[in-house]
Amino acid sequence: MSWLYDLALTALYFTGFAVIHTITASKWLKRLAAVSFPGFMPWYRLSYNIISLVTLYIFYDLSPKNGYTIYDLPTPVDLVFAGLQFLCFMGMGWVFRYISGREFMGMAQPFRAMKGNYRPLQDLDEIAPLRIEGPYRFSRHPLYLFCILFLALRPQMQVDYLFLVILITAYFYIGSIFEERKLVGEYGETYLNYQKSVGRIFPKVSGRFVKAEG
């Protein structure tokens, strides 16, 4: 039963990462930072991303590695899955066409601040307008969708990796709930109607998609 202990330990470490990630992404902490350290706010998003990457690496490094293989797809099936992963990677690029990659990574904010175009309390760590075009016509969180599919379509699957995919999927789903509470507060009826038409992460099987504007 050592594998159960390993999975429990992995879940514990991931919970630690998730708590840190959630707190640093919370609006109340951003507002506190904006009031207490307004000069730091242009660097908040970049710092947040760095902290997320470092804590994710620490989590992965500390987590037990259960090498038990569930399946190892033979050639050419593994090449098909690798091709699907590539399409998911391209899908992530498609999403970034509809968001500001520099804003998302935290690289645009310091330059906006130097130009005097940064409002710490209003902008907090990033400007994120409502998007319902492109990939957002099919999924309210298309970046989560493509990340999950990319991870799940790995040609070789081990127990620890599958458990990690499940944890990440659950975290994305829970995180999206809190994200959408903020979006409903900002955009009201517009976002509520959007929620009815488009699936949270996975597209709705009904095939009802938001029409692209223009």
Short mmCIF file of N, CA and C in Angstrom, two decimals, residues 110-173:
data_model
loop_
_atom_site.label_atom_id
_atom_site.label_comp_id
_atom_site.label_asym_id
_atom_site.label_seq_id
_atom_site.Cartn_x
_atom_site.Cartn_y
_atom_site.Cartn_z
N PRO A 110 5.39 46.81 -15.99
CA PRO A 110 6.45 47.77 -15.65
C PRO A 110 6.61 48.84 -16.72
N PHE A 111 6.45 48.48 -18.00
CA PHE A 111 6.59 49.46 -19.07
C PHE A 111 5.43 50.45 -19.06
N ARG A 112 4.22 49.94 -18.75
CA ARG A 112 3.08 50.86 -18.63
C ARG A 112 3.29 51.82 -17.48
N ALA A 113 3.87 51.33 -16.39
CA ALA A 113 4.13 52.19 -15.23
C ALA A 113 5.14 53.28 -15.57
N MET A 114 6.17 52.92 -16.34
CA MET A 114 7.18 53.91 -16.72
C MET A 114 6.60 55.00 -17.61
N LYS A 115 5.53 54.65 -18.34
CA LYS A 115 4.86 55.63 -19.20
C LYS A 115 3.75 56.38 -18.46
N GLY A 116 3.58 56.05 -17.17
CA GLY A 116 2.54 56.71 -16.38
C GLY A 116 1.15 56.18 -16.67
N ASN A 117 1.07 54.98 -17.26
CA ASN A 117 -0.21 54.40 -17.65
C ASN A 117 -0.53 53.19 -16.78
N TYR A 118 -0.39 53.36 -15.47
CA TYR A 118 -0.66 52.25 -14.55
C TYR A 118 -1.35 52.78 -13.31
N ARG A 119 -2.51 52.20 -12.99
CA ARG A 119 -3.29 52.60 -11.81
C ARG A 119 -3.31 51.42 -10.85
N PRO A 120 -2.51 51.45 -9.80
CA PRO A 120 -2.37 50.28 -8.92
C PRO A 120 -3.68 49.73 -8.39
N LEU A 121 -4.55 50.59 -7.85
CA LEU A 121 -5.80 50.10 -7.25
C LEU A 121 -6.83 49.67 -8.28
N GLN A 122 -6.83 50.33 -9.44
CA GLN A 122 -7.81 49.99 -10.46
C GLN A 122 -7.36 48.78 -11.30
N ASP A 123 -6.10 48.79 -11.71
CA ASP A 123 -5.59 47.72 -12.58
C ASP A 123 -5.15 46.49 -11.80
N LEU A 124 -4.78 46.69 -10.52
CA LEU A 124 -4.17 45.63 -9.71
C LEU A 124 -2.99 45.04 -10.47
N ASP A 125 -3.00 43.73 -10.77
CA ASP A 125 -1.80 43.15 -11.40
C ASP A 125 -1.90 43.03 -12.91
N GLU A 126 -3.11 43.16 -13.50
CA GLU A 126 -3.23 43.06 -14.95
C GLU A 126 -4.56 43.63 -15.41
N ILE A 127 -4.59 44.04 -16.68
CA ILE A 127 -5.83 44.45 -17.33
C ILE A 127 -6.36 43.25 -18.10
N ALA A 128 -7.54 42.78 -17.74
CA ALA A 128 -8.10 41.57 -18.37
C ALA A 128 -9.52 41.85 -18.83
N PRO A 129 -9.70 42.38 -20.04
CA PRO A 129 -11.05 42.65 -20.54
C PRO A 129 -11.81 41.35 -20.83
N LEU A 130 -13.12 41.46 -20.93
CA LEU A 130 -13.95 40.30 -21.23
C LEU A 130 -13.69 39.83 -22.66
N ARG A 131 -13.45 38.54 -22.80
CA ARG A 131 -13.19 37.97 -24.12
C ARG A 131 -14.20 36.85 -24.39
N ILE A 132 -14.88 36.95 -25.52
CA ILE A 132 -15.85 35.91 -25.90
C ILE A 132 -15.68 35.54 -27.37
N GLU A 133 -14.52 35.87 -27.94
CA GLU A 133 -14.28 35.55 -29.34
C GLU A 133 -13.18 34.48 -29.45
N GLY A 134 -12.96 34.01 -30.68
CA GLY A 134 -11.92 33.01 -30.89
C GLY A 134 -12.18 31.74 -30.08
N PRO A 135 -11.17 31.23 -29.38
CA PRO A 135 -11.34 30.01 -28.58
C PRO A 135 -12.34 30.18 -27.44
N TYR A 136 -12.58 31.44 -27.05
CA TYR A 136 -13.53 31.69 -25.96
C TYR A 136 -14.98 31.48 -26.41
N ARG A 137 -15.19 31.25 -27.69
CA ARG A 137 -16.53 30.90 -28.18
C ARG A 137 -16.89 29.46 -27.81
N PHE A 138 -15.89 28.64 -27.54
CA PHE A 138 -16.11 27.21 -27.29
C PHE A 138 -15.86 26.81 -25.84
N SER A 139 -15.02 27.58 -25.16
CA SER A 139 -14.68 27.29 -23.76
C SER A 139 -14.46 28.61 -23.04
N ARG A 140 -15.00 28.71 -21.83
CA ARG A 140 -14.81 29.94 -21.06
C ARG A 140 -13.37 30.03 -20.54
N HIS A 141 -12.70 28.90 -20.49
CA HIS A 141 -11.30 28.87 -20.05
C HIS A 141 -10.50 27.97 -21.00
N PRO A 142 -10.31 28.43 -22.24
CA PRO A 142 -9.66 27.58 -23.24
C PRO A 142 -8.21 27.23 -22.92
N LEU A 143 -7.51 28.11 -22.19
CA LEU A 143 -6.13 27.79 -21.84
C LEU A 143 -6.09 26.58 -20.90
N TYR A 144 -7.02 26.52 -19.97
CA TYR A 144 -7.13 25.35 -19.09
C TYR A 144 -7.44 24.10 -19.91
N LEU A 145 -8.35 24.24 -20.87
CA LEU A 145 -8.75 23.11 -21.71
C LEU A 145 -7.55 22.52 -22.43
N PHE A 146 -6.79 23.36 -23.11
CA PHE A 146 -5.66 22.86 -23.89
C PHE A 146 -4.54 22.32 -23.00
N CYS A 147 -4.36 22.92 -21.82
CA CYS A 147 -3.36 22.41 -20.88
C CYS A 147 -3.74 21.00 -20.39
N ILE A 148 -5.01 20.82 -20.03
CA ILE A 148 -5.47 19.51 -19.55
C ILE A 148 -5.32 18.45 -20.64
N LEU A 149 -5.74 18.79 -21.86
CA LEU A 149 -5.64 17.83 -22.95
C LEU A 149 -4.19 17.51 -23.28
N PHE A 150 -3.33 18.52 -23.24
CA PHE A 150 -1.91 18.30 -23.51
C PHE A 150 -1.32 17.31 -22.51
N LEU A 151 -1.65 17.50 -21.24
CA LEU A 151 -1.13 16.61 -20.19
C LEU A 151 -1.73 15.21 -20.30
N ALA A 152 -3.03 15.13 -20.60
CA ALA A 152 -3.72 13.84 -20.61
C ALA A 152 -3.37 12.98 -21.81
N LEU A 153 -2.92 13.60 -22.90
CA LEU A 153 -2.64 12.86 -24.13
C LEU A 153 -1.20 12.36 -24.21
N ARG A 154 -0.55 12.27 -23.10
CA ARG A 154 0.81 11.74 -23.08
C ARG A 154 0.80 10.27 -23.54
N PRO A 155 1.69 9.90 -24.47
CA PRO A 155 1.69 8.51 -24.99
C PRO A 155 2.02 7.46 -23.94
N GLN A 156 2.75 7.86 -22.90
CA GLN A 156 3.08 6.92 -21.82
C GLN A 156 2.49 7.47 -20.52
N MET A 157 1.81 6.60 -19.77
CA MET A 157 1.13 7.06 -18.55
C MET A 157 1.56 6.25 -17.34
N GLN A 158 2.05 6.97 -16.32
CA GLN A 158 2.38 6.35 -15.04
C GLN A 158 1.34 6.75 -13.99
N VAL A 159 1.31 6.01 -12.90
CA VAL A 159 0.33 6.27 -11.83
C VAL A 159 0.49 7.68 -11.29
N ASP A 160 1.72 8.08 -10.97
CA ASP A 160 1.94 9.40 -10.37
C ASP A 160 1.58 10.52 -11.34
N TYR A 161 1.86 10.31 -12.62
CA TYR A 161 1.56 11.33 -13.62
C TYR A 161 0.05 11.49 -13.79
N LEU A 162 -0.66 10.37 -13.86
CA LEU A 162 -2.12 10.42 -13.98
C LEU A 162 -2.74 11.12 -12.78
N PHE A 163 -2.24 10.84 -11.60
CA PHE A 163 -2.76 11.48 -10.39
C PHE A 163 -2.50 12.98 -10.43
N LEU A 164 -1.34 13.36 -10.96
CA LEU A 164 -1.01 14.78 -11.10
C LEU A 164 -1.97 15.46 -12.06
N VAL A 165 -2.28 14.81 -13.17
CA VAL A 165 -3.23 15.36 -14.14
C VAL A 165 -4.60 15.57 -13.49
N ILE A 166 -5.02 14.61 -12.68
CA ILE A 166 -6.31 14.71 -11.98
C ILE A 166 -6.30 15.89 -11.01
N LEU A 167 -5.20 16.06 -10.27
CA LEU A 167 -5.08 17.17 -9.32
C LEU A 167 -5.12 18.51 -10.03
N ILE A 168 -4.38 18.61 -11.13
CA ILE A 168 -4.34 19.86 -11.89
C ILE A 168 -5.71 20.18 -12.47
N THR A 169 -6.38 19.17 -13.01
CA THR A 169 -7.73 19.38 -13.57
C THR A 169 -8.69 19.88 -12.49
N ALA A 170 -8.64 19.26 -11.32
CA ALA A 170 -9.50 19.68 -10.22
C ALA A 170 -9.19 21.11 -9.79
N TYR A 171 -7.91 21.45 -9.76
CA TYR A 171 -7.51 22.80 -9.35
C TYR A 171 -7.97 23.83 -10.38
N PHE A 172 -7.83 23.50 -11.66
CA PHE A 172 -8.31 24.40 -12.71
C PHE A 172 -9.81 24.64 -12.56
N TYR A 173 -10.55 23.57 -12.31
CA TYR A 173 -12.01 23.68 -12.20
C TYR A 173 -12.39 24.54 -11.00
#
